[in-house]
PDB file of C-alpha atoms in Angstrom:
ATOM      1  CA  MET S   1      17.850  -7.084  33.505  1.00 75.00           C
ATOM      2  CA  LYS S   2      14.007  -7.028  32.132  1.00 82.00           C
ATOM      3  CA  PRO S   3      13.492  -6.964  28.839  1.00 83.00           C
ATOM      4  CA  PRO S   4      13.084  -3.225  27.213  1.00 92.00           C
ATOM      5  CA  ARG S   5       9.409  -2.119  26.524  1.00 97.00           C
ATOM      6  CA  ILE S   6       9.195   0.202  23.236  1.00 98.00           C
ATOM      7  CA  ASP S   7       6.739   1.590  20.900  1.00 98.00           C
ATOM      8  CA  ALA S   8       8.799   0.982  17.807  1.00 98.00           C
ATOM      9  CA  HIS S   9       6.634   3.431  15.908  1.00 98.00           C
ATOM     10  CA  GLN S  10       5.418   7.083  16.776  1.00 98.00           C
ATOM     11  CA  HIS S  11       5.667  10.287  15.498  1.00 98.00           C
ATOM     12  CA  PHE S  12       6.079  13.907  17.014  1.00 98.00           C
ATOM     13  CA  TRP S  13       5.501  17.506  15.205  1.00 98.00           C
ATOM     14  CA  PHE S  14       4.953  21.073  15.846  1.00 97.00           C
ATOM     15  CA  TYR S  15       2.187  21.502  13.334  1.00 97.00           C
ATOM     16  CA  GLN S  16       2.296  23.838  10.244  1.00 95.00           C
ATOM     17  CA  PRO S  17      -0.135  23.236   7.422  1.00 95.00           C
ATOM     18  CA  GLN S  18       2.395  23.692   4.785  1.00 94.00           C
ATOM     19  CA  ALA S  19       4.597  21.100   6.386  1.00 94.00           C
ATOM     20  CA  TYR S  20       1.896  18.705   6.654  1.00 95.00           C
ATOM     21  CA  PRO S  21      -0.043  18.552   3.474  1.00 94.00           C
ATOM     22  CA  TRP S  22      -1.288  14.968   4.515  1.00 94.00           C
ATOM     23  CA  ILE S  23      -3.134  16.047   7.226  1.00 96.00           C
ATOM     24  CA  GLY S  24      -6.327  16.885   5.220  1.00 92.00           C
ATOM     25  CA  ALA S  25     -10.148  17.192   5.559  1.00 91.00           C
ATOM     26  CA  GLY S  26     -11.485  15.312   8.264  1.00 93.00           C
ATOM     27  CA  MET S  27      -7.773  15.060  10.163  1.00 96.00           C
ATOM     28  CA  GLU S  28      -8.398  17.932  12.256  1.00 96.00           C
ATOM     29  CA  LEU S  29      -7.436  15.930  15.387  1.00 96.00           C
ATOM     30  CA  LEU S  30      -4.144  15.725  13.842  1.00 98.00           C
ATOM     31  CA  ALA S  31      -3.673  19.511  13.311  1.00 97.00           C
ATOM     32  CA  CYS S  32      -2.059  20.829  16.420  1.00 97.00           C
ATOM     33  CA  ASP S  33       1.300  20.410  17.985  1.00 98.00           C
ATOM     34  CA  ARG S  34       2.106  16.463  19.185  1.00 98.00           C
ATOM     35  CA  THR S  35       5.135  16.420  21.724  1.00 98.00           C
ATOM     36  CA  PRO S  36       6.876  13.889  24.011  1.00 98.00           C
ATOM     37  CA  GLY S  37       4.960  15.132  27.132  1.00 97.00           C
ATOM     38  CA  GLN S  38       1.666  14.243  25.489  1.00 98.00           C
ATOM     39  CA  LEU S  39       2.684  10.711  24.440  1.00 98.00           C
ATOM     40  CA  GLN S  40       4.992   9.665  28.075  1.00 97.00           C
ATOM     41  CA  PRO S  41       1.603   9.325  30.071  1.00 98.00           C
ATOM     42  CA  LEU S  42       0.403   7.015  27.458  1.00 98.00           C
ATOM     43  CA  LEU S  43       3.665   4.879  27.185  1.00 98.00           C
ATOM     44  CA  ASP S  44       3.387   4.703  31.280  1.00 98.00           C
ATOM     45  CA  ALA S  45      -0.336   3.499  31.214  1.00 98.00           C
ATOM     46  CA  GLU S  46       0.761   0.854  28.838  1.00 98.00           C
ATOM     47  CA  GLY S  47       3.968  -0.329  30.855  1.00 97.00           C
ATOM     48  CA  LEU S  48       6.120   0.779  28.072  1.00 98.00           C
ATOM     49  CA  GLY S  49       9.411   2.739  28.845  1.00 97.00           C
ATOM     50  CA  GLN S  50      10.621   4.225  25.579  1.00 98.00           C
ATOM     51  CA  SER S  51       9.721   4.779  22.014  1.00 98.00           C
ATOM     52  CA  ILE S  52      10.932   5.265  18.499  1.00 98.00           C
ATOM     53  CA  ALA S  53      10.041   8.199  16.773  1.00 98.00           C
ATOM     54  CA  VAL S  54       9.568   8.093  12.978  1.00 98.00           C
ATOM     55  CA  GLN S  55       9.584  10.859  10.595  1.00 98.00           C
ATOM     56  CA  ALA S  56       6.358  12.146   9.236  1.00 98.00           C
ATOM     57  CA  ARG S  57       7.357  14.547   6.403  1.00 97.00           C
ATOM     58  CA  ALA S  58      10.344  14.505   4.010  1.00 96.00           C
ATOM     59  CA  GLY S  59      12.975  16.887   4.592  1.00 96.00           C
ATOM     60  CA  ARG S  60      16.247  17.055   6.494  1.00 96.00           C
ATOM     61  CA  GLU S  61      14.667  19.337   9.142  1.00 97.00           C
ATOM     62  CA  GLU S  62      12.613  16.654  10.139  1.00 97.00           C
ATOM     63  CA  THR S  63      15.523  14.520  11.103  1.00 98.00           C
ATOM     64  CA  GLY S  64      17.121  17.454  13.006  1.00 97.00           C
ATOM     65  CA  PHE S  65      13.591  18.389  14.797  1.00 98.00           C
ATOM     66  CA  LEU S  66      13.265  14.844  16.040  1.00 98.00           C
ATOM     67  CA  LEU S  67      17.090  14.196  16.837  1.00 98.00           C
ATOM     68  CA  GLU S  68      16.700  17.470  19.129  1.00 97.00           C
ATOM     69  CA  LEU S  69      13.741  16.194  20.918  1.00 98.00           C
ATOM     70  CA  ALA S  70      15.445  12.640  21.260  1.00 98.00           C
ATOM     71  CA  ARG S  71      18.813  14.035  22.594  1.00 95.00           C
ATOM     72  CA  GLY S  72      16.760  15.924  25.376  1.00 93.00           C
ATOM     73  CA  ASN S  73      14.416  12.980  26.542  1.00 96.00           C
ATOM     74  CA  ARG S  74      15.742   9.691  27.418  1.00 96.00           C
ATOM     75  CA  ARG S  75      12.341   8.167  26.867  1.00 97.00           C
ATOM     76  CA  ILE S  76      12.932   8.644  22.786  1.00 98.00           C
ATOM     77  CA  ALA S  77      15.047   5.560  22.511  1.00 98.00           C
ATOM     78  CA  GLY S  78      15.766   6.124  18.563  1.00 98.00           C
ATOM     79  CA  VAL S  79      14.973   8.168  15.527  1.00 98.00           C
ATOM     80  CA  VAL S  80      13.983   7.148  12.272  1.00 98.00           C
ATOM     81  CA  GLY S  81      14.685  10.168  10.015  1.00 98.00           C
ATOM     82  CA  TRP S  82      14.678  11.489   6.803  1.00 98.00           C
ATOM     83  CA  GLU S  83      17.608  11.980   4.345  1.00 98.00           C
ATOM     84  CA  ASP S  84      18.235  12.105   0.570  1.00 97.00           C
ATOM     85  CA  LEU S  85      19.805   8.666   0.294  1.00 98.00           C
ATOM     86  CA  ALA S  86      20.269   9.182  -3.487  1.00 98.00           C
ATOM     87  CA  SER S  87      22.655  11.966  -2.578  1.00 98.00           C
ATOM     88  CA  PRO S  88      26.352  11.975  -3.374  1.00 97.00           C
ATOM     89  CA  HIS S  89      27.006  13.555   0.095  1.00 97.00           C
ATOM     90  CA  LEU S  90      24.891  10.862   1.895  1.00 97.00           C
ATOM     91  CA  ALA S  91      27.929   9.653   3.985  1.00 97.00           C
ATOM     92  CA  ALA S  92      29.015  13.239   5.159  1.00 97.00           C
ATOM     93  CA  ASN S  93      25.317  14.414   5.878  1.00 96.00           C
ATOM     94  CA  VAL S  94      24.758  11.215   7.963  1.00 97.00           C
ATOM     95  CA  GLU S  95      27.880  11.898   9.936  1.00 96.00           C
ATOM     96  CA  ARG S  96      26.566  15.629  10.760  1.00 94.00           C
ATOM     97  CA  TRP S  97      23.611  14.206  12.476  1.00 95.00           C
ATOM     98  CA  GLY S  98      25.758  11.651  14.760  1.00 92.00           C
ATOM     99  CA  ARG S  99      24.554   8.239  15.671  1.00 90.00           C
ATOM    100  CA  ASP S 100      23.593   8.774  19.279  1.00 92.00           C
ATOM    101  CA  LYS S 101      20.010   8.333  18.822  1.00 97.00           C
ATOM    102  CA  LEU S 102      19.759   8.073  14.892  1.00 98.00           C
ATOM    103  CA  VAL S 103      18.988   4.369  13.803  1.00 98.00           C
ATOM    104  CA  GLY S 104      17.773   4.521  10.269  1.00 98.00           C
ATOM    105  CA  PHE S 105      15.487   6.364   7.991  1.00 98.00           C
ATOM    106  CA  ARG S 106      12.329   6.216   6.049  1.00 98.00           C
ATOM    107  CA  HIS S 107      10.820   7.549   2.664  1.00 97.00           C
ATOM    108  CA  GLN S 108       7.301   7.916   2.132  1.00 97.00           C
ATOM    109  CA  LEU S 109       7.417   5.599  -0.835  1.00 98.00           C
ATOM    110  CA  GLN S 110       3.557   5.043  -0.336  1.00 98.00           C
ATOM    111  CA  ASP S 111       3.222   8.550  -1.973  1.00 96.00           C
ATOM    112  CA  GLU S 112       5.507   7.999  -4.997  1.00 97.00           C
ATOM    113  CA  ALA S 113       3.509   7.655  -8.287  1.00 96.00           C
ATOM    114  CA  ASP S 114       6.017   4.858  -9.453  1.00 98.00           C
ATOM    115  CA  VAL S 115       7.297   3.264  -6.460  1.00 98.00           C
ATOM    116  CA  GLY S 116       9.210   0.622  -8.523  1.00 97.00           C
ATOM    117  CA  GLY S 117      10.856   3.124 -10.417  1.00 98.00           C
ATOM    118  CA  TYR S 118      11.929   4.616  -7.167  1.00 98.00           C
ATOM    119  CA  VAL S 119      13.463   1.747  -5.343  1.00 98.00           C
ATOM    120  CA  ASP S 120      15.264   0.783  -8.579  1.00 98.00           C
ATOM    121  CA  ALA S 121      17.157   3.964  -9.180  1.00 98.00           C
ATOM    122  CA  PRO S 122      21.047   3.362  -9.023  1.00 98.00           C
ATOM    123  CA  ALA S 123      21.537   5.972  -6.775  1.00 98.00           C
ATOM    124  CA  PHE S 124      18.952   5.262  -4.186  1.00 98.00           C
ATOM    125  CA  ASN S 125      19.995   1.741  -4.258  1.00 98.00           C
ATOM    126  CA  ALA S 126      23.716   2.626  -3.442  1.00 98.00           C
ATOM    127  CA  GLY S 127      22.514   4.935  -0.482  1.00 98.00           C
ATOM    128  CA  VAL S 128      20.621   2.104   1.207  1.00 98.00           C
ATOM    129  CA  ALA S 129      23.666  -0.255   0.557  1.00 98.00           C
ATOM    130  CA  TRP S 130      25.566   2.476   2.413  1.00 98.00           C
ATOM    131  CA  LEU S 131      23.223   2.651   5.291  1.00 98.00           C
ATOM    132  CA  GLN S 132      23.089  -1.138   5.609  1.00 98.00           C
ATOM    133  CA  ARG S 133      27.109  -1.459   5.919  1.00 98.00           C
ATOM    134  CA  GLN S 134      26.819   1.298   8.821  1.00 97.00           C
ATOM    135  CA  GLY S 135      24.248  -0.819  10.475  1.00 97.00           C
ATOM    136  CA  MET S 136      21.133   1.421  10.175  1.00 98.00           C
ATOM    137  CA  VAL S 137      17.762   0.209   9.355  1.00 98.00           C
ATOM    138  CA  TYR S 138      15.795   1.272   6.317  1.00 98.00           C
ATOM    139  CA  ASP S 139      11.929   1.521   7.107  1.00 98.00           C
ATOM    140  CA  VAL S 140       9.790   0.408   4.020  1.00 98.00           C
ATOM    141  CA  LEU S 141       6.471   2.511   3.905  1.00 98.00           C
ATOM    142  CA  VAL S 142       3.886   0.957   1.042  1.00 98.00           C
ATOM    143  CA  TYR S 143       0.556  -0.065   0.365  1.00 98.00           C
ATOM    144  CA  ALA S 144      -0.555  -3.111   0.171  1.00 98.00           C
ATOM    145  CA  ARG S 145      -1.086  -2.471  -3.564  1.00 97.00           C
ATOM    146  CA  GLN S 146       2.367  -1.437  -4.153  1.00 98.00           C
ATOM    147  CA  MET S 147       3.980  -4.417  -2.224  1.00 98.00           C
ATOM    148  CA  ALA S 148       4.915  -6.213  -5.178  1.00 98.00           C
ATOM    149  CA  GLU S 149       6.985  -3.078  -6.477  1.00 98.00           C
ATOM    150  CA  VAL S 150       9.456  -3.347  -3.324  1.00 98.00           C
ATOM    151  CA  GLN S 151       9.854  -7.322  -3.489  1.00 98.00           C
ATOM    152  CA  ALA S 152      13.202  -7.302  -5.602  1.00 98.00           C
ATOM    153  CA  PHE S 153      14.487  -4.378  -3.338  1.00 98.00           C
ATOM    154  CA  CYS S 154      14.005  -5.897  -0.316  1.00 98.00           C
ATOM    155  CA  ALA S 155      15.604  -8.992  -1.451  1.00 98.00           C
ATOM    156  CA  ARG S 156      18.607  -7.079  -2.841  1.00 98.00           C
ATOM    157  CA  HIS S 157      19.493  -5.163   0.430  1.00 98.00           C
ATOM    158  CA  ASP S 158      20.189  -8.408   2.931  1.00 98.00           C
ATOM    159  CA  ARG S 159      23.151  -7.070   5.070  1.00 98.00           C
ATOM    160  CA  HIS S 160      21.145  -5.676   7.560  1.00 98.00           C
ATOM    161  CA  TRP S 161      17.477  -5.283   8.869  1.00 98.00           C
ATOM    162  CA  LEU S 162      14.575  -3.727   6.853  1.00 98.00           C
ATOM    163  CA  VAL S 163      11.349  -3.067   8.500  1.00 99.00           C
ATOM    164  CA  LEU S 164       8.103  -3.316   7.035  1.00 98.00           C
ATOM    165  CA  ASP S 165       5.669  -0.526   8.564  1.00 98.00           C
ATOM    166  CA  HIS S 166       2.072  -0.955   9.324  1.00 98.00           C
ATOM    167  CA  LEU S 167       2.068  -4.571   7.816  1.00 98.00           C
ATOM    168  CA  GLY S 168       2.254  -3.364   4.523  1.00 98.00           C
ATOM    169  CA  LYS S 169      -1.183  -1.198   5.025  1.00 98.00           C
ATOM    170  CA  PRO S 170      -3.678  -3.834   3.732  1.00 98.00           C
ATOM    171  CA  ALA S 171      -6.761  -2.510   2.804  1.00 97.00           C
ATOM    172  CA  LEU S 172      -8.970  -3.396   5.277  1.00 97.00           C
ATOM    173  CA  THR S 173     -12.172  -1.149   3.868  1.00 95.00           C
ATOM    174  CA  GLU S 174     -12.158  -4.046   0.934  1.00 94.00           C
ATOM    175  CA  PHE S 175     -11.859  -7.115   3.382  1.00 93.00           C
ATOM    176  CA  GLY S 176     -15.646  -7.350   3.283  1.00 79.00           C
ATOM    177  CA  ARG S 177     -15.998  -7.181  -0.429  1.00 85.00           C
ATOM    178  CA  GLY S 178     -14.726 -10.775  -1.269  1.00 78.00           C
ATOM    179  CA  ASP S 179     -11.128 -12.526  -0.763  1.00 83.00           C
ATOM    180  CA  THR S 180      -9.271 -10.499  -3.323  1.00 93.00           C
ATOM    181  CA  ALA S 181      -8.126  -7.742  -1.100  1.00 95.00           C
ATOM    182  CA  PHE S 182      -6.887 -10.046   1.866  1.00 96.00           C
ATOM    183  CA  GLU S 183      -5.768 -12.795  -0.301  1.00 96.00           C
ATOM    184  CA  GLY S 184      -3.514 -10.654  -2.427  1.00 96.00           C
ATOM    185  CA  TRP S 185      -2.293  -8.784   0.763  1.00 98.00           C
ATOM    186  CA  LYS S 186      -1.250 -12.186   2.138  1.00 98.00           C
ATOM    187  CA  ARG S 187       0.694 -13.567  -0.752  1.00 98.00           C
ATOM    188  CA  GLN S 188       2.680 -10.251  -1.063  1.00 98.00           C
ATOM    189  CA  LEU S 189       3.261 -10.402   2.977  1.00 98.00           C
ATOM    190  CA  ARG S 190       4.343 -14.090   2.808  1.00 98.00           C
ATOM    191  CA  ALA S 191       6.920 -13.023  -0.030  1.00 98.00           C
ATOM    192  CA  LEU S 192       8.391 -10.339   2.123  1.00 98.00           C
ATOM    193  CA  ALA S 193       8.505 -12.252   5.354  1.00 98.00           C
ATOM    194  CA  ALA S 194      10.459 -15.221   3.183  1.00 98.00           C
ATOM    195  CA  LEU S 195      13.376 -12.631   3.548  1.00 98.00           C
ATOM    196  CA  PRO S 196      14.858 -13.638   6.882  1.00 98.00           C
ATOM    197  CA  HIS S 197      16.462  -9.814   6.914  1.00 98.00           C
ATOM    198  CA  VAL S 198      12.689  -8.394   7.066  1.00 98.00           C
ATOM    199  CA  ALA S 199      10.980  -7.280  10.104  1.00 98.00           C
ATOM    200  CA  CYS S 200       7.284  -6.153  10.682  1.00 98.00           C
ATOM    201  CA  LYS S 201       5.670  -3.491  12.846  1.00 98.00           C
ATOM    202  CA  LEU S 202       2.001  -4.530  14.042  1.00 98.00           C
ATOM    203  CA  SER S 203       1.087  -0.971  13.616  1.00 98.00           C
ATOM    204  CA  GLY S 204      -1.110   1.706  11.663  1.00 98.00           C
ATOM    205  CA  LEU S 205      -4.071  -1.070  11.194  1.00 98.00           C
ATOM    206  CA  VAL S 206      -6.858   1.102  12.747  1.00 98.00           C
ATOM    207  CA  THR S 207      -6.367   3.839  10.513  1.00 98.00           C
ATOM    208  CA  GLU S 208      -6.835   1.306   7.585  1.00 97.00           C
ATOM    209  CA  ALA S 209     -10.535   0.651   8.418  1.00 96.00           C
ATOM    210  CA  ASP S 210     -13.326   3.033   7.735  1.00 95.00           C
ATOM    211  CA  TRP S 211     -12.211   5.142  10.623  1.00 95.00           C
ATOM    212  CA  GLN S 212     -14.329   8.014   9.555  1.00 93.00           C
ATOM    213  CA  ARG S 213     -17.419   5.833   9.880  1.00 93.00           C
ATOM    214  CA  GLY S 214     -15.969   4.408  13.168  1.00 94.00           C
ATOM    215  CA  LEU S 215     -14.638   1.049  14.167  1.00 96.00           C
ATOM    216  CA  ARG S 216     -17.104  -1.917  14.407  1.00 95.00           C
ATOM    217  CA  GLN S 217     -16.467  -5.437  15.535  1.00 96.00           C
ATOM    218  CA  LYS S 218     -15.763  -6.644  12.199  1.00 95.00           C
ATOM    219  CA  ASP S 219     -12.852  -4.119  11.703  1.00 96.00           C
ATOM    220  CA  PHE S 220     -11.237  -5.498  15.040  1.00 97.00           C
ATOM    221  CA  ASP S 221     -12.126  -9.004  13.636  1.00 97.00           C
ATOM    222  CA  ASN S 222     -10.110  -8.176  10.204  1.00 97.00           C
ATOM    223  CA  ILE S 223      -7.227  -6.643  12.482  1.00 98.00           C
ATOM    224  CA  SER S 224      -6.614  -9.906  14.355  1.00 98.00           C
ATOM    225  CA  LEU S 225      -7.041 -11.653  10.970  1.00 97.00           C
ATOM    226  CA  CYS S 226      -3.949  -9.638   9.788  1.00 98.00           C
ATOM    227  CA  LEU S 227      -2.365 -10.374  13.089  1.00 98.00           C
ATOM    228  CA  ASP S 228      -2.401 -13.862  12.711  1.00 98.00           C
ATOM    229  CA  THR S 229      -1.425 -13.677   9.233  1.00 98.00           C
ATOM    230  CA  ALA S 230       1.654 -11.551  10.175  1.00 98.00           C
ATOM    231  CA  LEU S 231       2.476 -14.263  13.236  1.00 98.00           C
ATOM    232  CA  GLU S 232       2.470 -17.160  10.596  1.00 98.00           C
ATOM    233  CA  ALA S 233       4.465 -15.384   8.092  1.00 98.00           C
ATOM    234  CA  PHE S 234       7.174 -13.605  10.166  1.00 98.00           C
ATOM    235  CA  GLY S 235       7.111 -15.760  13.272  1.00 98.00           C
ATOM    236  CA  PRO S 236       7.232 -14.200  16.708  1.00 98.00           C
ATOM    237  CA  GLN S 237      10.942 -13.165  16.417  1.00 98.00           C
ATOM    238  CA  ARG S 238      10.392 -10.619  13.542  1.00 98.00           C
ATOM    239  CA  LEU S 239       7.255  -8.817  14.981  1.00 98.00           C
ATOM    240  CA  MET S 240       7.388  -5.765  16.896  1.00 98.00           C
ATOM    241  CA  PHE S 241       4.370  -3.394  18.375  1.00 98.00           C
ATOM    242  CA  GLY S 242       4.052   0.148  17.103  1.00 98.00           C
ATOM    243  CA  SER S 243       1.074   2.506  17.972  1.00 98.00           C
ATOM    244  CA  ASP S 244       1.690   5.074  15.174  1.00 98.00           C
ATOM    245  CA  TRP S 245       0.414   7.558  17.735  1.00 98.00           C
ATOM    246  CA  PRO S 246      -0.942  10.199  17.114  1.00 98.00           C
ATOM    247  CA  VAL S 247      -2.021   9.548  13.655  1.00 98.00           C
ATOM    248  CA  CYS S 248      -3.979   6.417  15.765  1.00 98.00           C
ATOM    249  CA  LEU S 249      -5.951   8.645  17.424  1.00 98.00           C
ATOM    250  CA  LEU S 250      -8.047   9.248  14.230  1.00 98.00           C
ATOM    251  CA  ALA S 251      -9.546   6.073  14.692  1.00 98.00           C
ATOM    252  CA  ALA S 252      -8.834   4.690  18.233  1.00 98.00           C
ATOM    253  CA  SER S 253      -7.245   5.740  21.577  1.00 98.00           C
ATOM    254  CA  TYR S 254      -3.743   4.734  22.453  1.00 98.00           C
ATOM    255  CA  ALA S 255      -4.983   2.585  24.955  1.00 98.00           C
ATOM    256  CA  LYS S 256      -7.492   0.942  22.446  1.00 98.00           C
ATOM    257  CA  VAL S 257      -4.686   0.228  19.968  1.00 98.00           C
ATOM    258  CA  ALA S 258      -2.135  -1.418  22.815  1.00 98.00           C
ATOM    259  CA  GLY S 259      -5.086  -3.213  23.921  1.00 98.00           C
ATOM    260  CA  VAL S 260      -6.006  -4.999  20.795  1.00 98.00           C
ATOM    261  CA  VAL S 261      -2.598  -6.193  20.240  1.00 98.00           C
ATOM    262  CA  ARG S 262      -2.317  -7.074  23.946  1.00 98.00           C
ATOM    263  CA  GLU S 263      -5.051  -9.256  24.003  1.00 98.00           C
ATOM    264  CA  TRP S 264      -4.434 -10.998  20.598  1.00 98.00           C
ATOM    265  CA  ALA S 265      -1.116 -11.510  21.786  1.00 98.00           C
ATOM    266  CA  THR S 266      -1.795 -13.225  25.135  1.00 98.00           C
ATOM    267  CA  THR S 267      -3.822 -15.814  23.324  1.00 97.00           C
ATOM    268  CA  ARG S 268      -1.129 -16.668  20.600  1.00 98.00           C
ATOM    269  CA  LEU S 269       2.619 -15.876  22.252  1.00 98.00           C
ATOM    270  CA  SER S 270       4.249 -17.315  24.963  1.00 98.00           C
ATOM    271  CA  ALA S 271       5.719 -15.062  27.715  1.00 97.00           C
ATOM    272  CA  ALA S 272       8.898 -14.925  26.077  1.00 97.00           C
ATOM    273  CA  GLU S 273       7.229 -14.297  22.714  1.00 98.00           C
ATOM    274  CA  GLN S 274       5.703 -11.562  24.129  1.00 98.00           C
ATOM    275  CA  GLU S 275       8.450  -9.961  25.593  1.00 98.00           C
ATOM    276  CA  LEU S 276      10.217  -9.770  21.605  1.00 98.00           C
ATOM    277  CA  LEU S 277       6.820  -8.305  20.494  1.00 98.00           C
ATOM    278  CA  TRP S 278       6.836  -5.490  23.260  1.00 98.00           C
ATOM    279  CA  GLY S 279      10.317  -4.242  22.705  1.00 98.00           C
ATOM    280  CA  ALA S 280      13.272  -6.986  22.450  1.00 97.00           C
ATOM    281  CA  THR S 281      12.710  -7.148  18.813  1.00 98.00           C
ATOM    282  CA  ALA S 282      12.712  -3.409  18.094  1.00 98.00           C
ATOM    283  CA  ALA S 283      16.096  -3.344  20.165  1.00 98.00           C
ATOM    284  CA  ARG S 284      17.506  -5.916  18.332  1.00 97.00           C
ATOM    285  CA  CYS S 285      16.659  -4.711  14.697  1.00 98.00           C
ATOM    286  CA  TYR S 286      17.704  -0.958  15.673  1.00 98.00           C
ATOM    287  CA  GLY S 287      20.499  -1.435  17.820  1.00 97.00           C
ATOM    288  CA  LEU S 288      19.120  -0.032  20.939  1.00 95.00           C
ATOM    289  CA  ALA S 289      21.207  -0.341  23.999  1.00 73.00           C
TER     290      ALA S 289
END
């Protein structure tokens, strides 16, 4: 059997301004419906067979929406939804969704004023521990400046996979202003990578650069630097490709995002390691058939 080829991180939505307040000025490209029918030709062009749909807003209705799409489309391999993990009814709530396509959960930790306080809350930790006992993944979404606040949380929950989204969102716009931003991010990334149950998505980097100005060669050089750092920290066995479509379109086309990673991977990874990057690791971590 050929190894699976999976885009491990993308989003769908039927756009409503009140439901997606994070789509603000200058992001009009995202202020429209984004559906599986739009994504699938892009997957085909890159030789990818399936994708993992990830929540883009908080609320249980988001999980229901994504699961409805997934159950009607074999190209959606799994759903990373949203749930109140601190709820005393967590087990019953998750049971109602079913486990046929639901592979994990995520919360926009990056938007919390006190990330450390949020991930240290006893009820939230009890919920994540329960998820791990069920073999479900928790996706960690933070900015580079917040990574230190989730170190203890990630170390604590070691019974199943945690997946760091977007390499911890390094502040690429600050990389040219001295070594502080890069070195600080690298130090925190290595600390998370030292935990063998943490994997990392090579995703979301184009929009951490100054995408409103337009990407330049130095931006792509910085992206390659981040990819090299992630490879050194995690090794090829814990990295997975994710497009972050359609958010990536603010800065680059789907083909460009995939092409940057492909060009990088062909000069750093063996053929077997590239198969891990392009789907096998995602299938292993998220338990995809």
